[in-house]
Amino acid sequence: MNSPGARRIVLGVSGGIAAYKAAELTRLLVKDGADVHVVLTAGGAHFVTAVTFQALSGNRVWTDLWDPSMSNNMAHIDLTRGAQAIVVAPASADFLAKLANGLADDLLTTLCLARQRAGLDGALADCPLLVAPAMNRQMWESPATQRNIARLIDDGVVILGPAAGDQACGEVGQGRMLEADELFEDVISHFQPKLLAGRRVLLTAGPTFEPIDPVRGITNSSSGKMGFALARAAHEAGAQVTLVSGPVSLATPRGVARVDVQSARDMRDAVISRVQGNEVFIAVAAVADYRPAETAQQKIKRSRELRTLTLESNPDILAEVAALPRPPYCVGFAAESENLEAYASAKRISKNIPLIVGNLIQDGLGADDNRVILFDDNGSTPLAPAPKLEIARQIVAHVARRIHPHR
Ligand code: C5P
């Protein structure tokens, strides 16, 4: 059951084989707490039935502009009034053509034309409309479709995708609908305040790996989850994001440019060569403090009885960035097993950075949730325990307030 304050989303499903992905999108939105109302076109109903969407959304599914069971016959108006967004996935070439030209001959096109929602002050405002095109590559590339897309962008419609790849018709090219999880991420991202719009953010995440020989090395335990969540949150906030990541098995957040590295020195070089032009640098990586003085080119045999490793110090990437002549706003992380406040504050001073995020290792390492305290010139700000993405959004909001105190 949906909670009373749940985000209401109208999900339009037009005719296309990608309609099956809309079932998964419904599930993901509902799981995230949204109240999803599906409007199925006649074409869409050829691919997935209303029963499927009804079962997944827990709400009745709308298919007919002339449905007599609707007390006032005003579904095309009422459905969007309390909605935070209309998402159409898949959006067929035919649907996009109708939308671009203001045609309204079925429920979905009519409600898109009449799309309004109650604003904060009770006044009516346009309900955001996000569409995910899905069609054969030639249909997508055709001048008519491209004209329609350009007009829709001009009208303020958000176009999600399409992606390139294998198509149901056997051809390969642009026109595939985004996957359900990608659409979900884009839709959720749309709702986040654009606190870092136009800003550039550089991050490090994950562990580093310092090779001893081709199969062995020194590393830190770090899942990369907090750094990836921050990269996602910064992108959601409208920033252009570059994420320099050590070896982790995590998917790259949508819209984030990722650079994969192994060792601390690779990470340092990747950061230093990209840092210029970034307003914010967030060092989340658990960088290995030391590396072997020598790396064997061949696998070391047990018979060699290697018992002692000579180590060298790795560069401190964050301290180096903070010491640049015009450094970005630098954010560090301090994962401690005790004395969090004292150690994190000392680290902030020694690295000469404006903000450090402290957490106790037992509260967050490898987990999906975290509990952190932010330390800056204004003192300490504890955040309530929450999923890492939630924590990341709050850190991004904190950073945005610090770099634009007057917004
Ligand atoms: O010095 P310590 O490792 O405890 O500091 C942690 C912070 O410094 C983190 O933000 C981490 O990403 C960053 N760091 C770094 N380069 C290092 C060591 C730590 O950027 N060599």
Short mmCIF file of C-alpha atoms and ligand atoms in Angstrom, two decimals:
data_model
loop_
_atom_site.label_atom_id
_atom_site.label_comp_id
_atom_site.label_asym_id
_atom_site.label_seq_id
_atom_site.Cartn_x
_atom_site.Cartn_y
_atom_site.Cartn_z
CA MET A 1 0.00 0.00 0.00
CA ASN A 2 1.24 3.50 -0.77
CA SER A 3 1.79 5.96 2.06
CA PRO A 4 -0.49 9.04 2.05
CA GLY A 5 2.36 11.48 1.27
CA ALA A 6 3.79 9.27 -1.50
CA ARG A 7 5.07 10.87 -4.69
CA ARG A 8 2.38 10.45 -7.32
CA ILE A 9 3.56 9.53 -10.80
CA VAL A 10 1.44 8.99 -13.90
CA LEU A 11 3.14 6.36 -16.05
CA GLY A 12 2.02 6.33 -19.69
CA VAL A 13 2.69 3.15 -21.66
CA SER A 14 2.35 3.40 -25.44
CA GLY A 15 2.69 0.66 -28.05
CA GLY A 16 6.12 -0.94 -28.37
CA ILE A 17 7.89 -4.12 -27.41
CA ALA A 18 9.75 -2.13 -24.72
CA ALA A 19 6.41 -1.97 -22.84
CA TYR A 20 7.56 -4.99 -20.84
CA LYS A 21 10.28 -2.80 -19.29
CA ALA A 22 7.54 -0.45 -18.03
CA ALA A 23 6.32 -3.27 -15.77
CA GLU A 24 9.73 -3.37 -14.07
CA LEU A 25 9.83 0.43 -13.92
CA THR A 26 6.46 0.38 -12.13
CA ARG A 27 7.85 -2.10 -9.62
CA LEU A 28 10.96 0.00 -8.96
CA LEU A 29 8.94 3.20 -8.49
CA VAL A 30 6.46 1.52 -6.16
CA LYS A 31 9.31 -0.05 -4.17
CA ASP A 32 10.74 3.45 -3.77
CA GLY A 33 7.43 4.58 -2.25
CA ALA A 34 5.78 6.20 -5.29
CA ASP A 35 2.05 6.10 -5.96
CA VAL A 36 1.98 5.02 -9.61
CA HIS A 37 -1.04 5.45 -11.88
CA VAL A 38 -0.65 3.70 -15.21
CA VAL A 39 -2.30 4.92 -18.39
CA LEU A 40 -2.12 2.29 -21.10
CA THR A 41 -2.73 3.18 -24.74
CA ALA A 42 -4.50 0.76 -27.10
CA GLY A 43 -1.09 0.01 -28.65
CA GLY A 44 0.51 -0.57 -25.25
CA ALA A 45 -2.24 -3.02 -24.32
CA HIS A 46 -1.16 -5.22 -27.26
CA PHE A 47 2.13 -5.84 -25.46
CA VAL A 48 1.37 -5.87 -21.72
CA THR A 49 -2.04 -6.17 -20.10
CA ALA A 50 -3.70 -3.78 -17.67
CA VAL A 51 -3.79 -6.62 -15.12
CA THR A 52 0.01 -6.67 -14.98
CA PHE A 53 0.22 -2.95 -14.20
CA GLN A 54 -2.69 -3.12 -11.78
CA ALA A 55 -0.99 -5.89 -9.82
CA LEU A 56 2.34 -4.04 -9.77
CA SER A 57 1.03 -0.55 -8.99
CA GLY A 58 -1.83 -1.49 -6.67
CA ASN A 59 -3.94 1.09 -8.52
CA ARG A 60 -6.56 0.73 -11.24
CA VAL A 61 -5.15 1.14 -14.73
CA TRP A 62 -6.55 3.76 -17.10
CA THR A 63 -7.06 2.86 -20.71
CA ASP A 64 -10.09 4.68 -22.01
CA LEU A 65 -10.86 8.35 -22.46
CA TRP A 66 -14.56 7.45 -22.52
CA ASP A 67 -14.58 5.25 -19.40
CA PRO A 68 -18.11 5.64 -17.95
CA SER A 69 -17.02 4.34 -14.52
CA MET A 70 -15.18 7.59 -13.90
CA SER A 71 -17.77 9.67 -12.03
CA ASN A 72 -17.17 12.93 -13.88
CA ASN A 73 -15.45 11.57 -16.99
CA MET A 74 -12.47 13.78 -16.22
CA ALA A 75 -9.62 11.26 -15.88
CA HIS A 76 -7.65 13.27 -18.42
CA ILE A 77 -7.73 16.24 -16.06
CA ASP A 78 -7.86 14.65 -12.61
CA LEU A 79 -5.02 12.17 -13.03
CA THR A 80 -2.30 14.79 -13.34
CA ARG A 81 -3.61 17.33 -10.83
CA GLY A 82 -1.85 15.79 -7.83
CA ALA A 83 0.99 14.24 -9.83
CA GLN A 84 4.65 15.18 -9.50
CA ALA A 85 5.42 13.94 -13.02
CA ILE A 86 4.12 12.15 -16.07
CA VAL A 87 6.56 9.56 -17.38
CA VAL A 88 5.84 7.95 -20.75
CA ALA A 89 7.81 4.74 -21.28
CA PRO A 90 7.87 3.52 -23.94
CA ALA A 91 7.09 6.59 -26.01
CA SER A 92 6.43 5.35 -29.56
CA ALA A 93 7.15 7.42 -32.69
CA ASP A 94 3.39 7.84 -33.11
CA PHE A 95 2.91 9.05 -29.53
CA LEU A 96 5.78 11.56 -29.86
CA ALA A 97 4.33 12.85 -33.15
CA LYS A 98 0.95 13.40 -31.53
CA LEU A 99 2.51 15.08 -28.51
CA ALA A 100 4.63 17.40 -30.65
CA ASN A 101 1.56 18.49 -32.58
CA GLY A 102 -0.89 18.75 -29.71
CA LEU A 103 -3.13 15.91 -30.87
CA ALA A 104 -5.42 14.52 -28.19
CA ASP A 105 -7.32 11.50 -29.47
CA ASP A 106 -6.85 9.12 -26.54
CA LEU A 107 -6.49 9.35 -22.77
CA LEU A 108 -2.68 9.55 -22.66
CA THR A 109 -2.28 12.27 -25.29
CA THR A 110 -5.19 14.22 -23.80
CA LEU A 111 -3.82 14.21 -20.29
CA CYS A 112 -0.35 15.18 -21.57
CA LEU A 113 -1.95 18.19 -23.27
CA ALA A 114 -3.88 19.10 -20.13
CA ARG A 115 -0.95 18.40 -17.85
CA GLN A 116 -1.12 20.57 -14.82
CA ARG A 117 -0.56 20.06 -11.15
CA ALA A 118 -1.21 22.10 -8.06
CA GLY A 119 1.89 24.15 -7.18
CA LEU A 120 3.06 24.89 -3.63
CA ASP A 121 0.86 27.98 -3.45
CA GLY A 122 -2.15 26.09 -4.80
CA ALA A 123 -1.76 27.66 -8.25
CA LEU A 124 -1.68 25.34 -11.24
CA ALA A 125 1.68 24.70 -12.90
CA ASP A 126 2.78 22.42 -15.71
CA CYS A 127 3.36 18.88 -14.51
CA PRO A 128 6.86 17.78 -15.68
CA LEU A 129 6.66 15.41 -18.62
CA LEU A 130 9.44 12.86 -19.17
CA VAL A 131 9.37 10.58 -22.20
CA ALA A 132 11.49 7.54 -23.04
CA PRO A 133 11.49 7.00 -26.81
CA ALA A 134 11.56 3.41 -28.08
CA MET A 135 11.57 2.56 -31.76
CA ASN A 136 13.45 1.10 -34.70
CA ARG A 137 16.64 3.04 -35.47
CA GLN A 138 15.38 4.29 -38.83
CA MET A 139 12.17 5.51 -37.29
CA TRP A 140 14.25 7.31 -34.65
CA GLU A 141 16.62 8.85 -37.22
CA SER A 142 13.84 9.89 -39.58
CA PRO A 143 13.60 13.66 -40.12
CA ALA A 144 9.99 13.65 -38.89
CA THR A 145 10.86 12.04 -35.53
CA GLN A 146 13.89 14.28 -35.07
CA ARG A 147 11.72 17.32 -35.84
CA ASN A 148 9.20 16.17 -33.26
CA ILE A 149 11.89 15.59 -30.65
CA ALA A 150 13.38 19.05 -31.21
CA ARG A 151 9.94 20.59 -30.82
CA LEU A 152 9.24 18.61 -27.65
CA ILE A 153 12.55 19.72 -26.11
CA ASP A 154 11.55 23.27 -26.97
CA ASP A 155 8.24 22.69 -25.21
CA GLY A 156 10.10 21.67 -22.04
CA VAL A 157 9.58 17.91 -22.36
CA VAL A 158 12.46 15.86 -20.91
CA ILE A 159 13.72 13.16 -23.29
CA LEU A 160 15.24 10.11 -21.56
CA GLY A 161 17.51 8.18 -23.93
CA PRO A 162 17.14 6.40 -26.24
CA ALA A 163 20.15 4.08 -26.05
CA ALA A 164 21.98 2.38 -28.88
CA GLY A 165 22.21 -1.39 -29.18
CA ASP A 166 20.43 -4.51 -30.41
CA GLN A 167 16.84 -3.91 -31.41
CA ALA A 168 13.87 -6.25 -31.30
CA CYS A 169 13.64 -6.02 -35.12
CA GLY A 170 17.14 -7.51 -35.42
CA GLU A 171 18.81 -4.25 -36.40
CA VAL A 172 21.45 -2.49 -34.33
CA GLY A 173 21.38 1.25 -33.64
CA GLN A 174 19.92 4.17 -31.72
CA GLY A 175 16.31 3.81 -30.58
CA ARG A 176 16.34 1.20 -27.81
CA MET A 177 14.47 2.30 -24.74
CA LEU A 178 16.64 2.74 -21.64
CA GLU A 179 16.53 -0.15 -19.18
CA ALA A 180 14.05 0.08 -16.29
CA ASP A 181 16.77 0.73 -13.69
CA GLU A 182 18.25 3.51 -15.84
CA LEU A 183 14.84 5.14 -16.29
CA PHE A 184 14.20 4.82 -12.58
CA GLU A 185 17.48 6.58 -11.78
CA ASP A 186 16.70 9.37 -14.29
CA VAL A 187 13.18 9.89 -12.95
CA ILE A 188 14.31 10.02 -9.31
CA SER A 189 17.15 12.31 -10.29
CA HIS A 190 14.66 14.68 -11.92
CA PHE A 191 13.04 15.31 -8.53
CA GLN A 192 16.23 16.34 -6.74
CA PRO A 193 16.90 20.07 -6.25
CA LYS A 194 19.56 21.33 -8.69
CA LEU A 195 21.80 22.75 -5.98
CA LEU A 196 25.00 22.30 -7.98
CA ALA A 197 23.67 23.21 -11.43
CA GLY A 198 26.49 24.19 -13.76
CA ARG A 199 29.18 23.17 -11.24
CA ARG A 200 31.92 20.62 -11.79
CA VAL A 201 32.65 18.01 -9.13
CA LEU A 202 35.57 15.57 -9.00
CA LEU A 203 35.55 12.58 -6.64
CA THR A 204 37.68 9.62 -5.67
CA ALA A 205 36.11 6.37 -4.47
CA GLY A 206 36.90 2.78 -3.58
CA PRO A 207 40.20 1.27 -2.46
CA THR A 208 43.54 1.41 -4.25
CA PHE A 209 45.53 -1.70 -5.09
CA GLU A 210 49.30 -1.65 -4.79
CA PRO A 211 50.79 -4.64 -6.61
CA ILE A 212 53.46 -6.84 -5.01
CA ASP A 213 53.58 -9.12 -8.03
CA PRO A 214 51.08 -9.93 -10.85
CA VAL A 215 48.68 -11.68 -8.45
CA ARG A 216 49.25 -10.15 -5.03
CA GLY A 217 48.95 -6.69 -3.62
CA ILE A 218 48.18 -4.36 -0.73
CA THR A 219 44.71 -2.89 -0.56
CA ASN A 220 42.14 -1.43 1.82
CA SER A 221 38.67 -2.72 2.45
CA SER A 222 36.34 -0.26 0.80
CA SER A 223 33.18 -1.13 -1.14
CA GLY A 224 33.11 2.22 -2.94
CA LYS A 225 29.40 2.59 -2.09
CA MET A 226 29.70 5.95 -0.30
CA GLY A 227 31.80 7.51 -3.08
CA PHE A 228 29.49 6.20 -5.80
CA ALA A 229 26.45 7.47 -3.87
CA LEU A 230 28.08 10.91 -3.65
CA ALA A 231 28.86 10.91 -7.37
CA ARG A 232 25.22 10.07 -8.04
CA ALA A 233 23.94 12.72 -5.62
CA ALA A 234 26.20 15.38 -7.19
CA HIS A 235 24.92 14.46 -10.65
CA GLU A 236 21.32 14.54 -9.43
CA ALA A 237 22.03 18.03 -8.09
CA GLY A 238 22.91 19.14 -11.62
CA ALA A 239 26.74 18.98 -11.44
CA GLN A 240 29.04 17.67 -14.14
CA VAL A 241 30.70 14.80 -12.30
CA THR A 242 33.97 12.90 -12.76
CA LEU A 243 34.55 9.88 -10.57
CA VAL A 244 38.05 8.42 -10.24
CA SER A 245 37.54 4.94 -8.89
CA GLY A 246 39.79 2.23 -7.56
CA PRO A 247 38.85 -1.43 -8.20
CA VAL A 248 35.21 -1.95 -7.15
CA SER A 249 32.31 -3.93 -8.57
CA LEU A 250 29.70 -1.16 -8.75
CA ALA A 251 27.74 0.21 -11.68
CA THR A 252 28.62 3.75 -12.74
CA PRO A 253 25.86 6.19 -11.75
CA ARG A 254 23.95 7.63 -14.73
CA GLY A 255 25.56 10.63 -16.35
CA VAL A 256 28.81 10.32 -14.38
CA ALA A 257 32.17 10.17 -16.20
CA ARG A 258 34.20 7.37 -14.61
CA VAL A 259 37.95 6.86 -14.71
CA ASP A 260 39.17 3.48 -13.42
CA VAL A 261 42.53 3.28 -11.70
CA GLN A 262 44.40 0.72 -9.61
CA SER A 263 47.18 2.23 -7.52
CA ALA A 264 47.35 5.39 -5.40
CA ARG A 265 49.82 6.91 -7.83
CA ASP A 266 47.45 6.23 -10.77
CA MET A 267 44.65 7.80 -8.73
CA ARG A 268 46.78 10.83 -7.90
CA ASP A 269 47.73 11.33 -11.58
CA ALA A 270 44.10 10.92 -12.71
CA VAL A 271 42.99 13.51 -10.14
CA ILE A 272 45.76 16.06 -10.69
CA SER A 273 45.33 15.97 -14.48
CA ARG A 274 41.57 16.62 -14.15
CA VAL A 275 41.19 18.81 -11.09
CA GLN A 276 41.45 22.19 -12.80
CA GLY A 277 38.03 23.71 -13.45
CA ASN A 278 36.30 21.73 -10.69
CA GLU A 279 34.60 23.74 -7.96
CA VAL A 280 34.41 20.77 -5.59
CA PHE A 281 36.74 17.85 -4.86
CA ILE A 282 35.43 15.03 -2.66
CA ALA A 283 38.03 12.45 -1.62
CA VAL A 284 36.15 9.36 -0.51
CA ALA A 285 38.72 6.77 -1.62
CA ALA A 286 40.42 4.61 0.98
CA VAL A 287 43.88 5.16 -0.43
CA ALA A 288 46.56 2.68 0.68
CA ASP A 289 49.07 4.59 2.77
CA TYR A 290 52.00 2.52 1.51
CA ARG A 291 53.05 0.59 -1.58
CA PRO A 292 55.76 -2.03 -2.06
CA ALA A 293 59.05 -0.36 -2.98
CA GLU A 294 59.36 -2.87 -5.81
CA THR A 295 56.81 -4.77 -7.84
CA ALA A 296 57.95 -8.17 -9.11
CA GLN A 297 57.24 -8.65 -12.82
CA GLN A 298 56.76 -12.42 -12.35
CA LYS A 299 54.77 -14.23 -9.69
CA ILE A 300 56.91 -14.64 -6.59
CA LYS A 301 57.42 -18.32 -5.80
CA ARG A 302 56.77 -19.63 -2.35
CA SER A 303 60.23 -21.13 -2.39
CA ARG A 304 61.69 -17.60 -2.43
CA GLU A 305 60.32 -17.28 1.07
CA LEU A 306 59.42 -13.62 0.82
CA ARG A 307 59.03 -12.61 4.45
CA THR A 308 59.74 -8.89 4.37
CA LEU A 309 58.21 -6.21 2.20
CA THR A 310 59.90 -2.85 1.90
CA LEU A 311 57.26 -0.15 1.71
CA GLU A 312 57.18 3.41 0.43
CA SER A 313 54.66 6.12 1.29
CA ASN A 314 51.94 6.95 -1.20
CA PRO A 315 51.09 10.53 -2.15
CA ASP A 316 48.33 12.17 -0.10
CA ILE A 317 45.98 13.13 -2.93
CA LEU A 318 43.60 15.22 -0.86
CA ALA A 319 46.39 17.20 0.82
CA GLU A 320 47.99 17.83 -2.57
CA VAL A 321 44.74 19.12 -4.08
CA ALA A 322 44.05 21.27 -1.01
CA ALA A 323 47.52 22.81 -1.36
CA LEU A 324 46.97 23.93 -4.98
CA PRO A 325 47.15 27.71 -5.50
CA ARG A 326 43.38 27.96 -6.17
CA PRO A 327 42.00 24.73 -4.71
CA PRO A 328 38.42 23.55 -5.24
CA TYR A 329 36.21 23.28 -2.14
CA CYS A 330 37.77 20.12 -0.65
CA VAL A 331 35.85 17.46 1.25
CA GLY A 332 37.66 14.64 3.02
CA PHE A 333 36.48 11.50 4.77
CA ALA A 334 37.73 10.15 8.06
CA ALA A 335 36.83 6.56 8.87
CA GLU A 336 37.89 5.92 12.42
CA SER A 337 37.44 3.06 14.85
CA GLU A 338 37.45 5.36 17.95
CA ASN A 339 37.72 9.04 19.04
CA LEU A 340 35.89 10.12 15.89
CA GLU A 341 35.51 13.79 16.76
CA ALA A 342 39.12 14.34 17.84
CA TYR A 343 40.68 12.40 14.94
CA ALA A 344 38.41 13.83 12.25
CA SER A 345 38.90 17.42 13.42
CA ALA A 346 42.68 16.96 13.60
CA LYS A 347 42.68 15.51 10.08
CA ARG A 348 40.69 18.46 8.76
CA ILE A 349 43.23 20.88 10.18
CA SER A 350 46.30 18.90 9.08
CA LYS A 351 45.03 18.55 5.50
CA ASN A 352 43.86 22.18 5.49
CA ILE A 353 40.40 21.36 4.11
CA PRO A 354 37.10 23.13 4.87
CA LEU A 355 34.95 20.03 5.44
CA ILE A 356 35.54 16.49 6.65
CA VAL A 357 32.95 13.75 6.92
CA GLY A 358 33.62 11.45 9.84
CA ASN A 359 32.21 8.03 10.42
CA LEU A 360 32.92 5.16 12.74
CA ILE A 361 34.05 2.14 10.74
CA GLN A 362 31.57 -0.11 12.55
CA ASP A 363 28.71 2.17 11.36
CA GLY A 364 29.26 2.08 7.61
CA LEU A 365 32.05 -0.04 6.19
CA GLY A 366 30.71 -2.09 3.28
CA ALA A 367 27.10 -1.51 4.38
CA ASP A 368 24.26 0.17 2.49
CA ASP A 369 23.54 2.53 5.37
CA ASN A 370 25.84 4.93 7.16
CA ARG A 371 25.95 7.32 10.11
CA VAL A 372 28.20 10.34 9.69
CA ILE A 373 29.13 13.65 11.33
CA LEU A 374 30.19 16.67 9.27
CA PHE A 375 32.97 18.84 10.70
CA ASP A 376 33.66 22.31 9.35
CA ASP A 377 34.38 25.85 10.56
CA ASN A 378 30.83 26.06 11.94
CA GLY A 379 31.33 23.06 14.22
CA SER A 380 29.92 19.55 13.90
CA THR A 381 26.69 18.49 12.20
CA PRO A 382 25.58 14.92 12.92
CA LEU A 383 23.32 13.38 10.25
CA ALA A 384 20.75 10.76 11.20
CA PRO A 385 21.62 7.18 10.16
CA ALA A 386 20.29 6.60 6.63
CA PRO A 387 20.97 4.81 3.34
CA LYS A 388 24.22 6.05 1.77
CA LEU A 389 22.39 7.80 -1.09
CA GLU A 390 20.34 9.79 1.42
CA ILE A 391 23.49 10.70 3.37
CA ALA A 392 25.17 11.65 0.09
CA ARG A 393 22.31 14.00 -0.84
CA GLN A 394 22.62 15.72 2.53
CA ILE A 395 26.39 16.10 2.14
CA VAL A 396 25.85 17.59 -1.33
CA ALA A 397 23.28 20.03 0.11
CA HIS A 398 25.75 20.99 2.87
CA VAL A 399 28.53 21.58 0.31
CA ALA A 400 26.15 23.61 -1.90
CA ARG A 401 25.25 25.83 1.08
CA ARG A 402 28.94 26.38 1.84
CA ILE A 403 29.92 27.29 -1.71
CA HIS A 404 26.80 29.44 -2.32
CA PRO A 405 25.96 30.78 1.14
CA HIS A 406 23.44 33.22 -0.30
CA ARG A 407 21.32 30.88 -2.42
O1 C5P B 1 44.92 10.54 6.07
P1 C5P B 1 43.71 9.70 6.00
O2 C5P B 1 43.84 8.56 5.05
O3 C5P B 1 43.15 9.23 7.26
O4 C5P B 1 42.61 10.75 5.39
C1 C5P B 1 41.45 10.34 4.81
C2 C5P B 1 41.07 11.31 3.71
O5 C5P B 1 42.17 11.65 2.89
C3 C5P B 1 40.07 10.70 2.77
O6 C5P B 1 39.26 11.73 2.28
C4 C5P B 1 40.93 10.09 1.69
O7 C5P B 1 40.26 9.93 0.47
C5 C5P B 1 42.05 11.11 1.59
N1 C5P B 1 43.35 10.52 1.23
C6 C5P B 1 43.95 10.82 0.01
N2 C5P B 1 45.18 10.30 -0.30
C7 C5P B 1 45.82 9.51 0.58
C8 C5P B 1 45.24 9.20 1.82
C9 C5P B 1 44.01 9.72 2.12
O8 C5P B 1 43.34 11.52 -0.81
N3 C5P B 1 47.01 9.01 0.26
#
